[in-house]
GROMACS .gro file of C-alpha atoms in nm:
model
  361
    1MET     CA    1  -1.210   1.871   0.061
    2TRP     CA    2  -1.006   1.584   0.228
    3ALA     CA    3  -1.240   1.316   0.361
    4VAL     CA    4  -1.136   1.040   0.599
    5VAL     CA    5  -1.163   0.698   0.436
    6LEU     CA    6  -1.037   0.363   0.546
    7THR     CA    7  -0.895   0.169   0.251
    8ALA     CA    8  -0.739  -0.178   0.214
    9VAL     CA    9  -0.538  -0.283  -0.099
   10CYS     CA   10  -0.473  -0.577  -0.225
   11VAL     CA   11   0.947  -1.091  -0.425
   12SER     CA   12   1.005  -1.310  -0.691
   13SER     CA   13   1.202  -1.552  -0.473
   14ALA     CA   14   1.286  -1.609  -0.108
   15LEU     CA   15   1.563  -1.399   0.013
   16ALA     CA   16   1.814  -1.490   0.288
   17LEU     CA   17   1.777  -1.333   0.635
   18PRO     CA   18   2.028  -1.305   0.912
   19PRO     CA   19   2.026  -1.571   1.178
   20TYR     CA   20   1.734  -1.528   1.428
   21ARG     CA   21   1.609  -1.686   1.750
   22ILE     CA   22   1.268  -1.862   1.749
   23ASP     CA   23   1.044  -1.866   2.048
   24LYS     CA   24   0.746  -2.114   2.000
   25THR     CA   25   0.397  -1.986   2.112
   26GLU     CA   26   0.050  -2.067   1.999
   27GLY     CA   27  -0.207  -1.814   1.869
   28ARG     CA   28  -0.580  -1.829   1.914
   29LEU     CA   29  -0.633  -1.972   1.569
   30GLY     CA   30  -0.443  -2.285   1.662
   31VAL     CA   31  -0.112  -2.212   1.467
   32ASP     CA   32   0.246  -2.182   1.595
   33LEU     CA   33   0.378  -1.830   1.582
   34SER     CA   34   0.751  -1.764   1.564
   35PRO     CA   35   0.855  -1.415   1.688
   36VAL     CA   36   1.187  -1.331   1.521
   37GLU     CA   37   1.459  -1.124   1.671
   38LEU     CA   38   1.706  -0.980   1.414
   39PRO     CA   39   2.047  -0.861   1.530
   40VAL     CA   40   2.116  -0.489   1.541
   41GLU     CA   41   2.325  -0.385   1.246
   42ASN     CA   42   2.469  -0.073   1.392
   43ASN     CA   43   2.377   0.212   1.632
   44ASP     CA   44   2.178   0.404   1.374
   45PHE     CA   45   1.937   0.125   1.230
   46TYR     CA   46   1.796  -0.221   1.293
   47TYR     CA   47   1.558  -0.462   1.123
   48GLN     CA   48   1.217  -0.559   1.240
   49HIS     CA   49   1.087  -0.873   1.093
   50MET     CA   50   0.713  -0.945   1.076
   51ARG     CA   51   0.538  -1.273   0.968
   52LEU     CA   52   0.220  -1.449   0.960
   53PRO     CA   53   0.170  -1.819   0.920
   54LEU     CA   54   0.013  -1.921   0.588
   55SER     CA   55  -0.173  -2.224   0.745
   56ILE     CA   56  -0.449  -1.986   0.867
   57PHE     CA   57  -0.567  -1.947   0.498
   58LYS     CA   58  -0.644  -2.324   0.464
   59GLY     CA   59  -0.873  -2.580   0.631
   60GLN     CA   60  -1.213  -2.563   0.793
   61ASN     CA   61  -1.137  -2.255   1.014
   62LYS     CA   62  -0.966  -2.066   0.748
   63VAL     CA   63  -0.973  -1.684   0.738
   64GLU     CA   64  -0.950  -1.454   0.437
   65TYR     CA   65  -0.761  -1.163   0.603
   66GLY     CA   66  -0.534  -1.220   0.893
   67CYS     CA   67  -0.377  -0.967   1.121
   68SER     CA   68  -0.104  -0.965   1.373
   69ALA     CA   69   0.037  -0.685   1.573
   70PHE     CA   70   0.399  -0.595   1.644
   71PRO     CA   71   0.524  -0.313   1.891
   72LEU     CA   72   0.657   0.002   1.713
   73LYS     CA   73   0.907   0.235   1.918
   74ALA     CA   74   0.844   0.607   1.924
   75ASN     CA   75   1.073   0.858   1.754
   76GLU     CA   76   1.225   0.635   1.487
   77TYR     CA   77   1.195   0.622   1.115
   78ILE     CA   78   1.111   0.340   0.878
   79VAL     CA   79   1.335   0.363   0.580
   80GLU     CA   80   1.270   0.027   0.390
   81TYR     CA   81   0.995  -0.222   0.325
   82LEU     CA   82   1.096  -0.562   0.205
   83PRO     CA   83   0.857  -0.846   0.133
   84LEU     CA   84   1.006  -1.192   0.182
   85GLY     CA   85   0.901  -1.532   0.051
   86GLU     CA   86   0.739  -1.695  -0.246
   87ARG     CA   87   0.546  -1.466  -0.479
   88ASP     CA   88   0.233  -1.675  -0.499
   89ASP     CA   89   0.157  -1.718  -0.138
   90THR     CA   90  -0.066  -1.417  -0.084
   91TYR     CA   91  -0.290  -1.171  -0.275
   92HIS     CA   92  -0.156  -0.878  -0.090
   93ILE     CA   93   0.004  -0.748   0.242
   94THR     CA   94  -0.079  -0.412   0.412
   95ILE     CA   95   0.092  -0.261   0.711
   96SER     CA   96  -0.082  -0.010   0.920
   97VAL     CA   97  -0.005   0.199   1.249
   98CYS     CA   98  -0.244   0.179   1.525
   99ASP     CA   99  -0.269   0.347   1.869
  100ALA     CA  100  -0.434   0.029   1.984
  101VAL     CA  101  -0.505  -0.296   1.806
  102TYR     CA  102  -0.855  -0.420   1.736
  103ASP     CA  103  -0.791  -0.762   1.894
  104GLU     CA  104  -0.522  -0.862   2.149
  105SER     CA  105  -0.502  -1.218   2.012
  106PRO     CA  106  -0.175  -1.300   1.834
  107ILE     CA  107  -0.366  -1.340   1.511
  108TRP     CA  108  -0.727  -1.232   1.423
  109GLU     CA  109  -0.962  -1.222   1.126
  110CYS     CA  110  -0.964  -0.860   0.992
  111MET     CA  111  -1.137  -0.852   0.644
  112ASN     CA  112  -1.347  -0.563   0.785
  113PRO     CA  113  -1.118  -0.261   0.770
  114LEU     CA  114  -1.252  -0.152   1.106
  115HIS     CA  115  -1.120  -0.475   1.255
  116VAL     CA  116  -0.751  -0.375   1.213
  117CYS     CA  117  -0.715  -0.089   1.471
  118LYS     CA  118  -0.935  -0.018   1.785
  119GLY     CA  119  -1.114   0.295   1.695
  120LYS     CA  120  -1.082   0.495   1.364
  121ASN     CA  121  -0.728   0.619   1.403
  122ARG     CA  122  -0.553   0.386   1.149
  123GLU     CA  123  -0.273   0.482   0.912
  124VAL     CA  124  -0.212   0.266   0.620
  125MET     CA  125   0.180   0.292   0.564
  126PHE     CA  126   0.261   0.042   0.297
  127ALA     CA  127   0.075  -0.196   0.064
  128TRP     CA  128   0.224  -0.486  -0.145
  129THR     CA  129   0.071  -0.737  -0.392
  130ASN     CA  130   0.186  -1.065  -0.517
  131GLY     CA  131   0.517  -1.041  -0.709
  132ALA     CA  132   0.611  -0.668  -0.652
  133PRO     CA  133   0.947  -0.554  -0.508
  134GLY     CA  134   0.968  -0.372  -0.183
  135TRP     CA  135   1.056  -0.006  -0.140
  136ILE     CA  136   1.376   0.156  -0.022
  137LEU     CA  137   1.297   0.518   0.061
  138PRO     CA  138   1.525   0.798  -0.055
  139GLU     CA  139   1.817   0.889   0.176
  140TYR     CA  140   1.651   1.230   0.262
  141ALA     CA  141   1.323   1.067   0.392
  142GLY     CA  142   1.174   0.818   0.643
  143VAL     CA  143   0.839   0.726   0.795
  144PHE     CA  144   0.815   0.881   1.142
  145THR     CA  145   0.691   0.617   1.390
  146GLY     CA  146   0.525   0.886   1.621
  147ASN     CA  147   0.593   1.053   1.944
  148THR     CA  148   0.459   0.762   2.137
  149SER     CA  149   0.501   0.388   2.124
  150LYS     CA  150   0.225   0.233   1.895
  151TYR     CA  151   0.157  -0.089   1.711
  152ILE     CA  152   0.228  -0.179   1.362
  153VAL     CA  153  -0.031  -0.436   1.218
  154LEU     CA  154   0.061  -0.690   0.943
  155GLN     CA  155  -0.254  -0.754   0.745
  156VAL     CA  156  -0.231  -1.041   0.501
  157HIS     CA  157  -0.497  -1.141   0.232
  158GLY     CA  158  -0.408  -1.492   0.187
  159ARG     CA  159  -0.474  -1.746  -0.095
  160ASP     CA  160  -0.660  -2.063  -0.018
  161ASP     CA  161  -0.526  -2.240  -0.323
  162ILE     CA  162  -0.171  -2.257  -0.205
  163SER     CA  163  -0.016  -2.600  -0.168
  164ASP     CA  164  -0.002  -2.773   0.175
  165GLU     CA  165   0.382  -2.744   0.149
  166ARG     CA  166   0.374  -2.362   0.113
  167ALA     CA  167   0.089  -2.351   0.383
  168ALA     CA  168   0.361  -2.463   0.648
  169ASP     CA  169   0.559  -2.145   0.568
  170PHE     CA  170   0.489  -1.785   0.645
  171ALA     CA  171   0.412  -1.453   0.485
  172HIS     CA  172   0.698  -1.215   0.559
  173LEU     CA  173   0.764  -0.840   0.563
  174ARG     CA  174   1.087  -0.685   0.704
  175LEU     CA  175   1.131  -0.318   0.802
  176LYS     CA  176   1.461  -0.140   0.820
  177ILE     CA  177   1.419   0.125   1.102
  178GLN     CA  178   1.652   0.425   1.151
  179ARG     CA  179   1.713   0.602   1.476
  180THR     CA  180   1.824   0.938   1.342
  181ARG     CA  181   1.589   1.194   1.182
  182PRO     CA  182   1.630   1.234   0.808
  183GLN     CA  183   1.577   1.568   0.624
  184LEU     CA  184   1.206   1.512   0.541
  185ASP     CA  185   0.931   1.285   0.675
  186ALA     CA  186   0.764   1.058   0.430
  187ALA     CA  187   0.380   1.086   0.418
  188ILE     CA  188   0.113   0.928   0.215
  189GLY     CA  189  -0.207   1.038   0.027
  190ILE     CA  190  -0.463   0.780  -0.080
  191TYR     CA  191  -0.718   0.863  -0.349
  192ALA     CA  192  -1.010   0.614  -0.352
  193VAL     CA  193  -1.340   0.564  -0.537
  194GLY     CA  194  -1.641   0.404  -0.396
  195GLY     CA  195  -1.979   0.307  -0.563
  196HIS     CA  196  -1.984   0.029  -0.814
  197VAL     CA  197  -1.869  -0.061  -1.182
  198PRO     CA  198  -2.191  -0.100  -1.389
  199ALA     CA  199  -2.268  -0.424  -1.566
  200ASN     CA  200  -2.209  -0.453  -1.950
  201VAL     CA  201  -1.956  -0.172  -2.002
  202GLU     CA  202  -1.631  -0.170  -2.193
  203ASN     CA  203  -1.462   0.152  -2.081
  204PHE     CA  204  -1.627   0.269  -1.759
  205THR     CA  205  -1.425   0.551  -1.587
  206ALA     CA  206  -1.417   0.638  -1.215
  207ASP     CA  207  -1.250   0.970  -1.105
  208VAL     CA  208  -1.143   1.119  -0.786
  209ALA     CA  209  -0.966   1.442  -0.724
  210CYS     CA  210  -0.869   1.666  -0.421
  211GLU     CA  211  -0.674   2.005  -0.397
  212TRP     CA  212  -0.329   1.995  -0.239
  213ASN     CA  213  -0.439   2.268   0.016
  214MET     CA  214  -0.117   2.258   0.212
  215THR     CA  215   0.103   2.567   0.236
  216THR     CA  216   0.419   2.369   0.191
  217PRO     CA  217   0.562   2.232  -0.136
  218ALA     CA  218   0.639   1.861  -0.117
  219PRO     CA  219   0.860   1.628  -0.335
  220ILE     CA  220   0.680   1.317  -0.474
  221MET     CA  221   0.878   1.009  -0.398
  222ALA     CA  222   0.662   0.731  -0.530
  223TYR     CA  223   0.313   0.623  -0.628
  224GLY     CA  224   0.108   0.322  -0.658
  225LEU     CA  225  -0.178   0.194  -0.872
  226HIS     CA  226  -0.447  -0.061  -0.767
  227THR     CA  227  -0.774  -0.215  -0.887
  228HIS     CA  228  -0.900  -0.563  -0.898
  229SER     CA  229  -0.962  -0.789  -1.197
  230ARG     CA  230  -1.181  -0.559  -1.403
  231GLY     CA  231  -0.957  -0.266  -1.407
  232ILE     CA  232  -0.785  -0.214  -1.748
  233ALA     CA  233  -0.607   0.124  -1.695
  234GLN     CA  234  -0.532   0.371  -1.416
  235SER     CA  235  -0.355   0.708  -1.406
  236GLY     CA  236  -0.270   0.985  -1.176
  237TYR     CA  237  -0.202   1.350  -1.242
  238ILE     CA  238  -0.119   1.693  -1.093
  239ILE     CA  239  -0.345   1.971  -1.229
  240ARG     CA  240  -0.160   2.298  -1.210
  241ASN     CA  241  -0.318   2.617  -1.363
  242GLY     CA  242  -0.514   2.411  -1.607
  243GLU     CA  243  -0.209   2.202  -1.718
  244TRP     CA  244  -0.218   1.830  -1.662
  245ILE     CA  245   0.112   1.679  -1.549
  246GLU     CA  246   0.127   1.303  -1.547
  247ILE     CA  247   0.248   1.140  -1.233
  248GLY     CA  248   0.209   0.794  -1.366
  249ARG     CA  249  -0.023   0.547  -1.547
  250GLY     CA  250  -0.037   0.180  -1.618
  251ASP     CA  251  -0.219  -0.150  -1.617
  252PRO     CA  252  -0.344  -0.215  -1.262
  253LEU     CA  253  -0.370  -0.589  -1.317
  254TYR     CA  254   0.013  -0.606  -1.257
  255PRO     CA  255   0.116  -0.616  -0.889
  256LEU     CA  256   0.079  -0.295  -0.676
  257VAL     CA  257   0.436  -0.151  -0.705
  258LEU     CA  258   0.551   0.156  -0.546
  259PHE     CA  259   0.716   0.335  -0.850
  260ASP     CA  260   1.011   0.536  -0.714
  261ILE     CA  261   1.019   0.867  -0.914
  262THR     CA  262   1.263   1.075  -0.698
  263ASP     CA  263   1.485   1.120  -0.991
  264ARG     CA  264   1.207   1.314  -1.178
  265ASP     CA  265   1.219   1.587  -0.923
  266LEU     CA  266   0.829   1.625  -0.931
  267TRP     CA  267   0.687   1.844  -0.663
  268LEU     CA  268   0.345   1.932  -0.517
  269GLN     CA  269   0.272   2.289  -0.490
  270PRO     CA  270   0.008   2.484  -0.285
  271GLY     CA  271  -0.312   2.500  -0.514
  272ASP     CA  272  -0.242   2.186  -0.707
  273ILE     CA  273  -0.508   1.934  -0.763
  274ILE     CA  274  -0.425   1.575  -0.756
  275ALA     CA  275  -0.655   1.365  -0.981
  276SER     CA  276  -0.679   0.992  -1.062
  277ARG     CA  277  -0.877   0.791  -1.299
  278CYS     CA  278  -0.958   0.410  -1.313
  279THR     CA  279  -1.094   0.257  -1.622
  280TYR     CA  280  -1.290  -0.076  -1.615
  281ARG     CA  281  -1.433  -0.343  -1.821
  282ASN     CA  282  -1.720  -0.536  -1.691
  283THR     CA  283  -1.884  -0.767  -1.951
  284GLY     CA  284  -2.100  -0.944  -1.687
  285SER     CA  285  -2.464  -0.891  -1.627
  286ALA     CA  286  -2.435  -0.779  -1.267
  287ASP     CA  287  -2.294  -0.445  -1.123
  288ILE     CA  288  -1.959  -0.501  -0.926
  289PRO     CA  289  -1.954  -0.310  -0.594
  290MET     CA  290  -1.634  -0.152  -0.470
  291GLY     CA  291  -1.515  -0.359  -0.173
  292PHE     CA  292  -1.225  -0.541  -0.001
  293THR     CA  293  -1.256  -0.901  -0.130
  294HIS     CA  294  -1.098  -0.978  -0.465
  295LEU     CA  295  -1.430  -1.059  -0.615
  296LYS     CA  296  -1.532  -0.694  -0.571
  297GLU     CA  297  -1.349  -0.399  -0.720
  298MET     CA  298  -1.115  -0.119  -0.598
  299CYS     CA  299  -0.978   0.204  -0.728
  300ASN     CA  300  -0.687   0.326  -0.526
  301PHE     CA  301  -0.411   0.577  -0.612
  302PHE     CA  302  -0.133   0.596  -0.351
  303LEU     CA  303   0.097   0.898  -0.339
  304HIS     CA  304   0.418   0.909  -0.128
  305TYR     CA  305   0.571   1.251  -0.069
  306GLY     CA  306   0.815   1.418   0.169
  307VAL     CA  307   0.733   1.704   0.407
  308PRO     CA  308   0.927   1.895   0.690
  309HIS     CA  309   0.897   1.745   1.031
  310GLU     CA  310   0.719   2.033   1.168
  311ASN     CA  311   0.439   2.008   0.898
  312LEU     CA  312   0.392   1.627   0.943
  313ALA     CA  313   0.073   1.652   1.164
  314GLU     CA  314  -0.130   1.810   0.889
  315THR     CA  315   0.010   1.613   0.601
  316ARG     CA  316   0.122   1.264   0.742
  317TYR     CA  317  -0.182   1.083   0.623
  318LEU     CA  318  -0.425   1.241   0.362
  319SER     CA  319  -0.724   1.055   0.215
  320CYS     CA  320  -0.951   1.165  -0.067
  321SER     CA  321  -1.264   0.988  -0.181
  322ALA     CA  322  -1.542   1.000  -0.436
  323SER     CA  323  -1.823   0.786  -0.569
  324ALA     CA  324  -1.804   0.623  -0.920
  325GLN     CA  325  -2.157   0.730  -0.986
  326GLU     CA  326  -2.112   1.090  -0.866
  327SER     CA  327  -1.758   1.184  -0.973
  328ALA     CA  328  -1.855   1.375  -1.291
  329TRP     CA  329  -1.642   1.689  -1.251
  330ASP     CA  330  -1.586   1.939  -1.520
  331LYS     CA  331  -1.207   1.944  -1.484
  332PHE     CA  332  -1.198   1.579  -1.604
  333ASP     CA  333  -1.331   1.695  -1.945
  334ASN     CA  334  -0.972   1.802  -2.021
  335ILE     CA  335  -0.793   1.489  -1.902
  336PRO     CA  336  -0.520   1.362  -2.132
  337ALA     CA  337  -0.643   1.132  -2.407
  338ASP     CA  338  -0.412   0.852  -2.290
  339ALA     CA  339  -0.553   0.854  -1.939
  340SER     CA  340  -0.716   0.519  -2.022
  341ASN     CA  341  -0.411   0.371  -2.213
  342PRO     CA  342  -0.181   0.170  -1.991
  343ASN     CA  343   0.086   0.132  -2.268
  344GLY     CA  344   0.390   0.329  -2.364
  345ASP     CA  345   0.722   0.419  -2.197
  346THR     CA  346   0.585   0.421  -1.860
  347ASP     CA  347   0.738   0.361  -1.515
  348GLN     CA  348   0.542   0.035  -1.502
  349ALA     CA  349   0.693  -0.084  -1.832
  350LYS     CA  350   1.045  -0.052  -1.691
  351TYR     CA  351   0.944  -0.236  -1.371
  352VAL     CA  352   0.776  -0.523  -1.563
  353LYS     CA  353   1.098  -0.576  -1.743
  354GLN     CA  354   1.335  -0.531  -1.455
  355TYR     CA  355   1.140  -0.755  -1.207
  356HIS     CA  356   0.966  -0.994  -1.456
  357LEU     CA  357   0.622  -0.899  -1.323
  358THR     CA  358   0.314  -1.077  -1.451
  359HIS     CA  359  -0.060  -1.006  -1.415
  360ASN     CA  360  -0.214  -1.091  -1.082
  361TYR     CA  361  -0.547  -1.185  -1.232
   0.00000   0.00000   0.00000
């Protein structure tokens, strides 16, 4: 059964931007904000540039998570997510869509996931961690912005160990937004585990699974893996008629990458079960709870797929949750033997080589 769960997740070099106009204003946290207006490229798409000053993560009044809201027009499509700036400035960046924002200040503290949007209607659209590339959606798909104007919230988990020189800069993320409707709408499923990682364990596994109970087949476009420092492996699968079909696996200590697998022509079918496993090593003497700070743990598997526009309402944002202490499910008895092995000819191995990725922890 699908359960509603709020999750938060934790480019190699600065990239040039088109010229922009800066208007100086001051936020509640006492920092200068610089709204950026990028030029329209053509009649079909434009760029929206979002950024947050890194100075809020240093000093006496520093925050751990900073949020800022930007307007999101109705009836358009996000087709590219591009992080900009230095790779070591932040732990991770998340963007969410809200009907209303939690705080009307230009910037606010939002470590609590309930402090991103006002109310419980939050849709996590994209997550990025230190060093990962962005994601260009396939030409046939885009993320629908909705039938009414909303807000997109940039949430940044900043580092307090950045230099004073870097703290004078910003955390950036740029969206490419298309006006015309693509063939399919991009949607997301998030598979998350709660509970805790026990003390003194070498290979503790935490599992989560839910049935794809939609009537419409859906092509898988990309997936992402995420734990914190004690994760040693993570994997995701489709279970179809008892057969385990690997979506992807890897070492979750590398940056959270959206691995584009559109070329594999992998589809979700009615009746499929989507399953994910995280494997942990905790040699300490204390249990480690699941949580949102980097000192706690996480187990998140992100699945991005395409659906017809008329089916978007039921599949746009699906979430599946389980407890690490209660997830013993007989179907996991047949999980492939390499589910806790991050090595091999994986998507991650290719991205590590292509983008020179290194461990975050």
